[in-house]
C-alpha cells in the first residue's frame, strides 16, 4: 500500500521499506541528520499509514470507557486528548493510541499501522457484543503529517496561518479549515500532528518542505521515540504483557465501577505480583538490538528495543528484566558480554542528556 | 550513483580489496554498501595476528538500523586495523575508499586477486542486486 505522499517520498530519493504492508520512507539521507533536525529545529514525518478511526453516536463515550484503559469521560472539552492503551481480556496490550474528544458524542482514535486491522476487528466485535449505539468509521480518506521539533509550532502557525496554535495546550487539538491539528507526537519534542484530507496532504507537505522543514523517515522516528523512552507496539508492548510489565501503569484508571476490557485480569495479575519491569539500559562499545539477552543481578531479561542514540553518542535500549534488577548488567552482543547500566527512561529530555 | 574505483577488486559481499606494494591487502566496504547501510555508528574491529580464511567473518559494522558482518576477501593474517574508526566510525560513510579502510591482511596466496571481482563485474553485480530489492 502507498500513502498519498508516496510520490513525494520517491521524488526526495527516500530509501523505501515495507512497514506493515505500506511502502514507507526509512530515510531520505542520513537518519542521524534527520534525528538532529527534529531535536534542534523542525522535521516532518508522513504517518498516514496509521489509521484514524472516528467513533460517533450517543453511546460512543460509554463504548470507549469499556474498551480503553483510561477513562475518556475525563476529557471534559472538545479537542482534549489522552494517551492510553487498548487491552485484551488477559490485560495484555493490543495497541497504544491517542484518543481525542471531538464532541460530546464523538471521539477520534489513531491506531498503529501494524495492528490497524486487528484493532478495527476488535472494536467492531465489541460493538456487536455490547450493542452500544456507536458507529465506527475508519478514515482512510485522511492523511497525517507529524511536524516535530522546537520550531514546529512557529513554522506551522506561519504556513497554515493558524496563530491560535500557540495557545493550544499539549494533548489538545483544534479544527482549522479542513484540518485537524493536534499538539501531539511521538518524538519527545514539541510539535503537531496535522490530520487532513488526502487531497491536501501533498500541498501541505511541500509547503513545509519549502519552508525548510526536514523530511524524516521511520529510522529517525525510531531513534527519537526511543531516546524519549516511548514504547513501540509489537516490541516493547505485546498482547502477552500487561501495562504493569510495560512501564505503563500510569495510564490505568482502575476505578472499580468502570469494568473495562482487561480490568479484572489486571487486578488479578497485580494481586499475584508483577515479576518483570520494562526499563532503560545504556551501553558503550556496541549497539543493543531487540531480542538480545540481558543478565542482571536479579536474573535474565531481554532487550525489547535497542539502537544508537544520536544525541548521546552511544547505545540505548528498553529491556524487560526481573523487577529487582538494578545497576550494572551484561548484554550479550553476538556471543560477547558487554557491560551496560540500568537507567530509568527517558534518556533525553528537551534535547539534553537525562542521566550522567 | 555510487563510486567504484577501477584499480580495486571487490567481493559479492560488498568489500573492496586493494593490493598494496608490499603484497598486503587493504580491505574496506564499497560506496554502494555504505550508502545502503546508512550512518555507521560502531565498528567491531578484528585483532591483529588473527588468522582468517577467505569469506570468514572478520569485523562487524553497526549502522543506526542494523549490524552487518564484514568478510575477509582473502585468506591470511590480520596485520593492521584502522583504530581511527573507534572514535570516528562515520569515516566509513564519508571516505569509504580512504580513511574508512577497516583492516589489512597478509595473504597466504601469491595471487589474492584471482577470485575477486573487477570494478565492472562488481558494478554489474550491484545493479542486479538493486533491481532485486
Short mmCIF file of C-alpha atoms in Angstrom, two decimals:
data_model
loop_
_atom_site.label_atom_id
_atom_site.label_comp_id
_atom_site.label_asym_id
_atom_site.label_seq_id
_atom_site.Cartn_x
_atom_site.Cartn_y
_atom_site.Cartn_z
CA UNK A 1 0.00 0.00 0.00
CA UNK A 2 1.05 3.58 -0.59
CA UNK A 3 0.16 6.75 1.26
CA UNK A 4 -0.92 9.86 -0.66
CA UNK A 5 2.61 11.20 -0.17
CA UNK A 6 4.33 8.19 -1.80
CA UNK A 7 5.30 10.12 -4.96
CA UNK A 8 6.79 12.89 -2.81
CA UNK A 9 8.93 10.35 -0.96
CA UNK A 10 10.17 8.93 -4.28
CA UNK A 11 10.95 12.43 -5.53
CA UNK A 12 13.02 13.03 -2.37
CA UNK A 13 15.03 9.84 -3.09
CA UNK A 14 13.77 8.12 0.04
CA UNK A 15 15.00 4.63 0.87
CA UNK A 16 11.62 2.90 0.95
CA UNK A 17 10.85 -0.11 3.12
CA UNK A 18 7.84 -2.29 3.71
CA UNK A 19 6.23 -1.42 7.03
CA UNK A 20 3.06 -3.38 7.83
CA UNK A 21 2.32 -3.61 4.11
CA UNK A 22 2.98 0.08 3.48
CA UNK A 23 5.81 1.44 1.32
CA UNK A 24 7.29 3.94 3.78
CA UNK A 25 10.46 6.07 3.83
CA UNK A 26 13.15 4.65 6.13
CA UNK A 27 15.30 7.72 5.49
CA UNK A 28 15.80 10.40 2.85
CA UNK A 29 19.52 10.90 3.51
CA UNK A 30 21.14 10.37 6.89
CA UNK A 31 18.99 9.13 9.78
CA UNK A 32 21.29 10.95 12.18
CA UNK A 33 20.83 14.28 10.34
CA UNK A 34 17.07 13.77 10.37
CA UNK A 35 17.18 12.97 14.09
CA UNK A 36 19.14 16.15 14.92
CA UNK A 37 16.82 18.26 12.75
CA UNK A 38 13.91 17.28 15.00
CA UNK A 39 15.84 17.76 18.24
CA UNK A 40 17.26 21.16 17.23
CA UNK A 41 14.95 22.66 14.57
CA UNK A 42 11.96 21.05 12.93
CA UNK A 43 11.31 17.85 10.97
CA UNK A 44 8.27 16.16 9.47
CA UNK A 45 7.05 12.59 9.09
CA UNK A 46 4.41 11.03 6.89
CA UNK A 47 2.46 8.89 9.35
CA UNK A 48 -0.56 8.38 7.09
CA UNK A 49 -0.13 4.63 7.39
CA UNK A 50 -1.57 4.95 10.88
CA UNK A 51 -5.34 4.53 10.91
CA UNK A 52 -7.65 7.31 12.06
CA UNK A 53 -10.99 5.96 13.29
CA UNK A 54 -13.96 8.10 14.34
CA UNK A 55 -16.47 6.86 16.88
CA UNK A 56 -19.81 8.62 16.64
CA UNK A 57 -23.11 8.20 18.42
CA UNK A 58 -24.93 8.78 21.69
CA UNK A 59 -23.05 5.97 23.46
CA UNK A 60 -19.57 6.49 21.99
CA UNK A 61 -18.21 7.64 25.37
CA UNK A 62 -19.66 4.59 27.15
CA UNK A 63 -18.23 2.37 24.45
CA UNK A 64 -14.70 3.77 24.75
CA UNK A 65 -14.89 3.62 28.54
CA UNK A 66 -15.37 -0.11 28.03
CA UNK A 67 -12.53 -0.53 25.51
CA UNK A 68 -9.76 1.74 26.77
CA UNK A 69 -7.68 1.51 29.95
CA UNK A 70 -8.04 5.24 30.63
CA UNK A 71 -11.36 6.93 31.27
CA UNK A 72 -12.37 9.09 28.28
CA UNK A 73 -15.11 10.75 30.36
CA UNK A 74 -12.25 12.75 31.91
CA UNK A 75 -11.80 14.54 28.59
CA UNK A 76 -14.03 17.46 29.53
CA UNK A 77 -13.52 19.70 26.49
CA UNK A 78 -13.73 19.20 22.75
CA UNK A 79 -10.24 18.72 21.31
CA UNK A 80 -8.75 17.28 24.51
CA UNK A 81 -6.74 14.11 24.05
CA UNK A 82 -5.03 11.43 26.09
CA UNK A 83 -2.52 8.65 25.51
CA UNK A 84 -3.72 5.23 26.55
CA UNK A 85 -3.81 1.53 25.67
CA UNK A 86 -6.44 -0.93 24.48
CA UNK A 87 -6.19 -4.28 26.29
CA UNK A 88 -7.32 -7.83 25.62
CA UNK A 89 -9.23 -9.80 28.26
CA UNK A 90 -5.95 -11.06 29.72
CA UNK A 91 -4.88 -7.48 30.34
CA UNK A 92 -2.29 -7.64 27.52
CA UNK A 93 -1.73 -4.65 25.27
CA UNK A 94 -3.35 -4.81 21.84
CA UNK A 95 -2.34 -1.27 20.92
CA UNK A 96 -1.31 2.07 22.35
CA UNK A 97 -3.09 5.10 20.97
CA UNK A 98 -4.14 8.70 21.30
CA UNK A 99 -7.86 9.36 21.71
CA UNK A 100 -9.30 12.84 21.05
CA UNK A 101 -12.71 14.08 22.11
CA UNK A 102 -14.24 15.68 19.00
CA UNK A 103 -17.63 16.48 20.54
CA UNK A 104 -19.72 15.19 23.41
CA UNK A 105 -20.80 12.23 21.31
CA UNK A 106 -17.81 11.68 19.05
CA UNK A 107 -14.20 10.66 19.53
CA UNK A 108 -11.22 10.10 17.25
CA UNK A 109 -8.57 7.41 17.78
CA UNK A 110 -5.35 6.95 15.82
CA UNK A 111 -4.28 3.31 15.71
CA UNK A 112 -0.82 1.95 14.87
CA UNK A 113 -0.42 0.73 11.28
CA UNK A 114 0.88 -2.72 12.24
CA UNK A 115 -2.26 -3.66 14.16
CA UNK A 116 -4.84 -1.42 12.46
CA UNK A 117 -6.80 -4.36 11.01
CA UNK A 118 -6.71 -6.26 14.34
CA UNK A 119 -7.83 -3.14 16.17
CA UNK A 120 -10.71 -2.48 13.81
CA UNK A 121 -11.93 -6.09 14.08
CA UNK A 122 -11.61 -5.89 17.88
CA UNK A 123 -13.66 -2.70 18.28
CA UNK A 124 -16.25 -3.90 15.74
CA UNK A 125 -16.67 -7.20 17.60
CA UNK A 126 -17.12 -5.35 20.90
CA UNK A 127 -19.64 -3.01 19.33
CA UNK A 128 -21.70 -6.05 18.37
CA UNK A 129 -21.29 -7.63 21.82
CA UNK A 130 -22.24 -4.51 23.75
CA UNK A 131 -24.81 -3.25 21.22
CA UNK A 132 -23.93 0.30 22.22
CA UNK A 133 -25.21 3.00 19.91
CA UNK A 134 -21.94 3.92 18.21
CA UNK A 135 -20.80 3.94 14.61
CA UNK A 136 -17.18 3.10 13.86
CA UNK A 137 -15.74 4.95 10.87
CA UNK A 138 -12.24 4.17 9.57
CA UNK A 139 -10.93 7.29 7.84
CA UNK A 140 -8.59 6.18 5.07
CA UNK A 141 -9.65 9.44 3.37
CA UNK A 142 -7.34 11.25 5.80
CA UNK A 143 -3.55 11.69 5.82
CA UNK A 144 -1.39 12.56 8.83
CA UNK A 145 1.75 14.68 8.78
CA UNK A 146 3.65 14.97 12.07
CA UNK A 147 5.68 18.19 12.36
CA UNK A 148 8.05 17.93 15.31
CA UNK A 149 10.81 19.96 16.92
CA UNK A 150 11.37 23.19 18.86
CA UNK A 151 10.44 25.27 15.78
CA UNK A 152 7.39 23.20 14.81
CA UNK A 153 4.66 25.42 16.28
CA UNK A 154 6.07 28.63 14.83
CA UNK A 155 6.54 27.07 11.39
CA UNK A 156 3.06 25.55 11.16
CA UNK A 157 1.47 28.69 12.53
CA UNK A 158 3.07 30.79 9.79
CA UNK A 159 2.48 28.39 6.92
CA UNK A 160 -1.11 27.48 7.66
CA UNK A 161 -1.94 30.93 9.03
CA UNK A 162 -3.01 29.46 12.32
CA UNK A 163 -1.97 31.86 15.14
CA UNK A 164 -4.33 30.19 17.63
CA UNK A 165 -1.94 27.24 17.59
CA UNK A 166 0.34 28.98 20.07
CA UNK A 167 -2.37 28.87 22.73
CA UNK A 168 -3.17 25.20 22.15
CA UNK A 169 -2.05 23.11 25.12
CA UNK A 170 -0.17 19.83 24.68
CA UNK A 171 -2.56 16.94 24.11
CA UNK A 172 -5.19 19.22 22.64
CA UNK A 173 -6.38 19.55 19.04
CA UNK A 174 -8.15 22.25 17.10
CA UNK A 175 -10.05 22.37 13.82
CA UNK A 176 -8.51 24.76 11.35
CA UNK A 177 -10.25 24.92 7.95
CA UNK A 178 -10.38 21.32 6.77
CA UNK A 179 -7.52 20.34 9.03
CA UNK A 180 -7.47 18.77 12.46
CA UNK A 181 -4.29 19.83 14.24
CA UNK A 182 -3.26 18.17 17.50
CA UNK A 183 -0.38 19.26 19.70
CA UNK A 184 0.81 15.69 19.93
CA UNK A 185 3.57 13.48 18.57
CA UNK A 186 5.90 10.65 19.45
CA UNK A 187 9.38 12.15 19.40
CA UNK A 188 9.72 13.79 22.83
CA UNK A 189 9.72 17.24 21.20
CA UNK A 190 7.03 19.87 20.94
CA UNK A 191 5.06 19.69 17.72
CA UNK A 192 1.81 18.92 15.99
CA UNK A 193 0.15 16.19 14.02
CA UNK A 194 -1.85 17.53 11.09
CA UNK A 195 -4.74 15.34 10.04
CA UNK A 196 -6.03 16.46 6.64
CA UNK A 197 -7.99 15.19 3.63
CA UNK A 198 -5.72 13.07 1.41
CA UNK A 199 -6.05 15.59 -1.44
CA UNK A 200 -4.49 18.35 0.72
CA UNK A 201 -1.55 16.33 2.02
CA UNK A 202 0.93 16.85 -0.87
CA UNK A 203 0.36 20.61 -0.81
CA UNK A 204 0.96 20.87 2.96
CA UNK A 205 3.97 18.54 2.76
CA UNK A 206 5.60 20.62 0.01
CA UNK A 207 4.80 23.93 1.74
CA UNK A 208 6.56 22.60 4.83
CA UNK A 209 9.44 21.30 2.71
CA UNK A 210 9.88 24.70 1.02
CA UNK A 211 9.86 26.39 4.43
CA UNK A 212 12.90 24.29 5.40
CA UNK A 213 11.20 21.56 7.40
CA UNK A 214 13.44 18.47 7.21
CA UNK A 215 11.72 15.33 5.86
CA UNK A 216 12.36 12.44 8.26
CA UNK A 217 11.83 8.70 7.89
CA UNK A 218 10.97 5.78 10.12
CA UNK A 219 14.64 5.41 11.13
CA UNK A 220 14.71 8.80 12.85
CA UNK A 221 11.22 8.27 14.23
CA UNK A 222 12.52 5.16 15.99
CA UNK A 223 15.67 6.75 17.49
CA UNK A 224 13.68 9.82 18.60
CA UNK A 225 10.93 7.88 20.37
CA UNK A 226 13.50 5.57 21.96
CA UNK A 227 15.54 8.49 23.37
CA UNK A 228 12.26 9.86 24.76
CA UNK A 229 11.62 6.49 26.46
CA UNK A 230 8.45 5.86 24.47
CA UNK A 231 7.33 2.29 23.80
CA UNK A 232 6.95 0.76 20.36
CA UNK A 233 3.95 -1.51 19.94
CA UNK A 234 4.89 -5.05 18.93
CA UNK A 235 8.31 -4.75 20.58
CA UNK A 236 8.05 -3.06 23.99
CA UNK A 237 4.34 -3.76 24.21
CA UNK A 238 2.71 -7.06 23.26
CA UNK A 239 -0.63 -8.83 23.80
CA UNK A 240 1.21 -11.10 26.26
CA UNK A 241 2.34 -8.29 28.56
CA UNK A 242 0.24 -6.06 30.78
CA UNK A 243 0.83 -2.31 31.24
CA UNK A 244 2.49 -3.21 34.58
CA UNK A 245 5.20 -5.04 32.65
CA UNK A 246 5.46 -2.27 30.04
CA UNK A 247 6.05 0.78 32.29
CA UNK A 248 2.52 1.98 31.51
CA UNK A 249 0.66 1.55 34.80
CA UNK A 250 0.35 5.36 34.82
CA UNK A 251 -2.27 5.23 32.06
CA UNK A 252 -4.57 2.88 34.00
CA UNK A 253 -7.76 4.22 35.53
CA UNK A 254 -8.82 1.32 37.78
CA UNK A 255 -11.96 2.90 39.26
CA UNK A 256 -13.90 -0.28 40.24
CA UNK A 257 -17.14 0.87 38.61
CA UNK A 258 -15.51 1.15 35.20
CA UNK A 259 -15.29 -2.52 34.19
CA UNK A 260 -13.15 -2.03 31.07
CA UNK A 261 -11.87 -4.94 29.00
CA UNK A 262 -8.87 -6.46 30.77
CA UNK A 263 -9.54 -4.77 34.14
CA UNK A 264 -10.33 -7.96 36.07
CA UNK A 265 -7.25 -9.72 34.70
CA UNK A 266 -5.10 -6.70 35.57
CA UNK A 267 -6.31 -6.69 39.16
CA UNK A 268 -5.64 -10.43 39.49
CA UNK A 269 -2.17 -10.03 37.98
CA UNK A 270 -1.41 -7.21 40.39
CA UNK A 271 -2.52 -9.31 43.39
CA UNK A 272 -0.25 -12.14 42.29
CA UNK A 273 2.70 -9.79 41.96
CA UNK A 274 4.46 -8.44 38.90
CA UNK A 275 7.66 -10.34 38.11
CA UNK A 276 9.21 -8.08 35.47
CA UNK A 277 9.58 -4.44 34.55
CA UNK A 278 10.38 -2.51 31.38
CA UNK A 279 13.32 -0.24 31.98
CA UNK A 280 16.18 1.50 30.20
CA UNK A 281 19.77 0.37 29.58
CA UNK A 282 22.71 2.46 28.40
CA UNK A 283 25.84 0.82 26.96
CA UNK A 284 29.05 1.98 25.29
CA UNK A 285 31.14 -0.15 22.92
CA UNK A 286 28.41 -1.88 20.96
CA UNK A 287 24.83 -1.45 19.83
CA UNK A 288 21.98 -3.21 21.64
CA UNK A 289 19.20 -4.63 19.47
CA UNK A 290 15.77 -6.10 20.09
CA UNK A 291 15.98 -9.73 21.23
CA UNK A 292 19.45 -9.59 22.84
CA UNK A 293 19.78 -11.30 26.22
CA UNK A 294 20.37 -9.24 29.38
CA UNK A 295 21.93 -10.71 32.54
CA UNK A 296 21.10 -8.66 35.64
CA UNK A 297 21.67 -9.05 39.40
CA UNK A 298 18.12 -10.45 39.59
CA UNK A 299 18.20 -12.82 36.59
CA UNK A 300 17.76 -12.90 32.83
CA UNK A 301 15.89 -10.42 30.68
CA UNK A 302 15.59 -9.32 27.06
CA UNK A 303 16.15 -6.15 25.07
CA UNK A 304 12.81 -5.14 23.55
CA UNK A 305 14.05 -2.09 21.58
CA UNK A 306 17.64 -1.07 21.07
CA UNK A 307 19.54 1.35 18.90
CA UNK A 308 22.16 4.04 18.83
CA UNK A 309 21.27 7.39 20.39
CA UNK A 310 22.40 10.20 18.06
CA UNK A 311 22.02 12.74 20.89
CA UNK A 312 24.12 10.76 23.39
CA UNK A 313 26.55 9.06 21.00
CA UNK A 314 26.13 5.56 22.46
CA UNK A 315 23.62 2.75 22.55
CA UNK A 316 20.33 2.92 24.47
CA UNK A 317 17.64 0.30 24.88
CA UNK A 318 14.43 -0.64 26.56
CA UNK A 319 14.54 -4.06 28.23
CA UNK A 320 12.18 -6.32 30.12
CA UNK A 321 14.07 -7.61 33.14
CA UNK A 322 13.27 -9.10 36.59
CA UNK A 323 11.66 -6.42 38.76
CA UNK A 324 14.55 -6.24 41.25
CA UNK A 325 17.20 -5.58 38.58
CA UNK A 326 19.40 -2.56 39.29
CA UNK A 327 22.82 -1.20 38.40
CA UNK A 328 25.20 -2.93 36.03
CA UNK A 329 24.02 -5.60 33.61
CA UNK A 330 25.65 -7.75 30.93
CA UNK A 331 24.17 -7.59 27.47
CA UNK A 332 25.09 -10.43 25.13
CA UNK A 333 26.05 -8.90 21.78
CA UNK A 334 26.97 -11.61 19.24
CA UNK A 335 28.22 -14.02 21.92
CA UNK A 336 30.22 -11.37 23.76
CA UNK A 337 29.32 -9.94 27.15
CA UNK A 338 29.22 -6.14 27.20
CA UNK A 339 28.58 -4.11 30.32
CA UNK A 340 25.61 -1.79 30.42
CA UNK A 341 23.76 0.06 33.15
CA UNK A 342 20.08 0.22 34.06
CA UNK A 343 18.62 3.73 33.98
CA UNK A 344 15.09 5.00 34.18
CA UNK A 345 13.79 6.27 30.80
CA UNK A 346 13.68 8.81 29.23
CA UNK A 347 17.28 9.03 28.05
CA UNK A 348 16.92 12.52 26.51
CA UNK A 349 14.64 15.37 27.54
CA UNK A 350 14.39 18.67 25.61
CA UNK A 351 17.45 17.66 23.61
CA UNK A 352 19.58 17.13 26.74
CA UNK A 353 21.03 14.01 28.33
CA UNK A 354 19.00 12.89 31.37
CA UNK A 355 21.44 10.50 33.11
CA UNK A 356 25.04 11.30 33.96
CA UNK B 1 25.38 6.98 -8.31
CA UNK B 2 27.99 5.26 -6.17
CA UNK B 3 31.70 5.27 -6.93
CA UNK B 4 33.58 2.10 -7.86
CA UNK B 5 37.29 2.82 -8.34
CA UNK B 6 38.79 0.86 -11.25
CA UNK B 7 42.02 -0.08 -9.50
CA UNK B 8 40.30 -2.00 -6.68
CA UNK B 9 38.90 -5.54 -6.53
CA UNK B 10 35.54 -6.38 -4.95
CA UNK B 11 33.54 -9.20 -3.38
CA UNK B 12 29.88 -10.16 -3.73
CA UNK B 13 29.54 -9.25 -0.03
CA UNK B 14 30.47 -5.64 -0.88
CA UNK B 15 34.03 -5.42 0.46
CA UNK B 16 36.76 -3.80 -1.61
CA UNK B 17 40.38 -5.04 -1.61
CA UNK B 18 43.50 -3.12 -2.58
CA UNK B 19 46.80 -4.91 -3.17
CA UNK B 20 49.47 -2.76 -1.54
CA UNK B 21 53.05 -2.53 -2.91
CA UNK B 22 54.25 -4.73 -0.03
CA UNK B 23 51.83 -7.51 -1.06
CA UNK B 24 49.37 -6.98 1.80
CA UNK B 25 45.66 -6.50 1.07
CA UNK B 26 43.79 -3.50 2.47
CA UNK B 27 40.03 -4.04 2.98
CA UNK B 28 37.01 -1.77 3.38
CA UNK B 29 33.39 -1.65 2.24
CA UNK B 30 32.22 -0.16 -1.05
CA UNK B 31 30.49 3.16 -1.55
CA UNK B 32 27.41 1.20 -2.64
CA UNK B 33 27.48 -0.74 0.65
CA UNK B 34 27.97 2.29 2.92
CA UNK B 35 25.10 4.06 1.16
CA UNK B 36 22.82 1.06 1.65
CA UNK B 37 23.76 0.72 5.34
CA UNK B 38 23.31 4.37 6.23
CA UNK B 39 25.04 6.09 9.16
CA UNK B 40 27.73 3.82 10.59
CA UNK B 41 27.84 4.26 14.38
CA UNK B 42 30.10 1.48 15.68
CA UNK B 43 32.68 -0.95 14.31
CA UNK B 44 33.96 -4.07 15.98
CA UNK B 45 37.50 -4.47 14.63
CA UNK B 46 39.40 -7.77 14.46
CA UNK B 47 42.56 -8.30 16.48
CA UNK B 48 45.87 -8.17 14.69
CA UNK B 49 47.54 -11.56 14.47
CA UNK B 50 44.24 -13.35 13.80
CA UNK B 51 44.37 -15.97 11.03
CA UNK B 52 41.39 -15.68 8.69
CA UNK B 53 40.03 -17.69 5.78
CA UNK B 54 38.63 -16.02 2.68
CA UNK B 55 34.92 -15.49 3.28
CA UNK B 56 35.24 -15.62 7.09
CA UNK B 57 33.52 -13.04 9.31
CA UNK B 58 36.20 -10.63 10.47
CA UNK B 59 34.53 -7.41 11.62
CA UNK B 60 31.08 -6.07 12.36
CA UNK B 61 29.67 -2.75 11.22
CA UNK B 62 26.74 -1.35 13.16
CA UNK B 63 24.58 1.23 11.41
CA UNK B 64 21.73 3.00 13.19
CA UNK B 65 19.39 0.32 11.90
CA UNK B 66 21.30 -2.98 11.92
CA UNK B 67 24.53 -4.95 12.34
CA UNK B 68 26.36 -6.26 9.25
CA UNK B 69 29.22 -8.74 9.08
CA UNK B 70 32.36 -7.89 7.14
CA UNK B 71 34.13 -10.82 5.49
CA UNK B 72 37.78 -11.18 4.58
CA UNK B 73 38.24 -11.25 0.79
CA UNK B 74 41.42 -13.34 1.13
CA UNK B 75 42.97 -15.95 3.42
CA UNK B 76 45.85 -14.81 5.59
CA UNK B 77 46.73 -12.98 8.78
CA UNK B 78 45.31 -9.66 10.00
CA UNK B 79 48.33 -7.37 10.27
CA UNK B 80 46.76 -3.93 10.80
CA UNK B 81 43.37 -2.49 11.80
CA UNK B 82 42.09 1.06 11.44
CA UNK B 83 41.92 2.24 15.06
CA UNK B 84 40.63 5.64 13.92
CA UNK B 85 37.26 4.00 13.30
CA UNK B 86 36.80 3.51 17.04
CA UNK B 87 36.31 7.24 17.53
CA UNK B 88 35.13 8.08 14.01
CA UNK B 89 33.12 5.15 12.58
CA UNK B 90 31.46 7.59 10.16
CA UNK B 91 34.70 7.65 8.12
CA UNK B 92 33.25 4.50 6.51
CA UNK B 93 30.43 6.72 5.16
CA UNK B 94 32.42 9.82 4.27
CA UNK B 95 35.60 8.18 2.89
CA UNK B 96 34.80 4.54 2.13
CA UNK B 97 37.95 4.06 0.00
CA UNK B 98 40.38 6.17 2.05
CA UNK B 99 40.04 6.97 5.75
CA UNK B 100 37.30 4.35 6.06
CA UNK B 101 39.56 1.31 5.41
CA UNK B 102 38.95 -1.38 8.03
CA UNK B 103 41.80 -3.93 8.15
CA UNK B 104 44.89 -5.21 6.28
CA UNK B 105 45.57 -8.89 5.59
CA UNK B 106 48.93 -10.51 4.80
CA UNK B 107 47.64 -13.03 2.25
CA UNK B 108 48.71 -16.66 2.07
CA UNK B 109 48.32 -16.92 -1.69
CA UNK B 110 50.64 -15.18 -4.17
CA UNK B 111 47.71 -14.19 -6.32
CA UNK B 112 44.99 -12.99 -3.92
CA UNK B 113 43.25 -11.27 -6.82
CA UNK B 114 42.15 -14.38 -8.65
CA UNK B 115 38.71 -14.94 -7.10
CA UNK B 116 37.75 -11.30 -6.71
CA UNK B 117 35.51 -9.17 -8.92
CA UNK B 118 36.76 -6.36 -11.13
CA UNK B 119 35.14 -2.94 -10.84
CA UNK B 120 32.98 -3.68 -13.93
CA UNK B 121 31.88 -7.06 -12.61
CA UNK B 122 31.06 -5.55 -9.22
CA UNK B 123 29.06 -2.69 -10.75
CA UNK B 124 27.07 -5.19 -12.76
CA UNK B 125 26.53 -7.23 -9.60
CA UNK B 126 25.25 -4.16 -7.71
CA UNK B 127 22.81 -3.28 -10.48
CA UNK B 128 21.33 -6.78 -10.37
CA UNK B 129 21.30 -6.59 -6.57
CA UNK B 130 19.43 -3.25 -6.56
CA UNK B 131 16.87 -4.45 -9.07
CA UNK B 132 16.06 -7.44 -6.93
CA UNK B 133 15.30 -5.19 -3.98
#
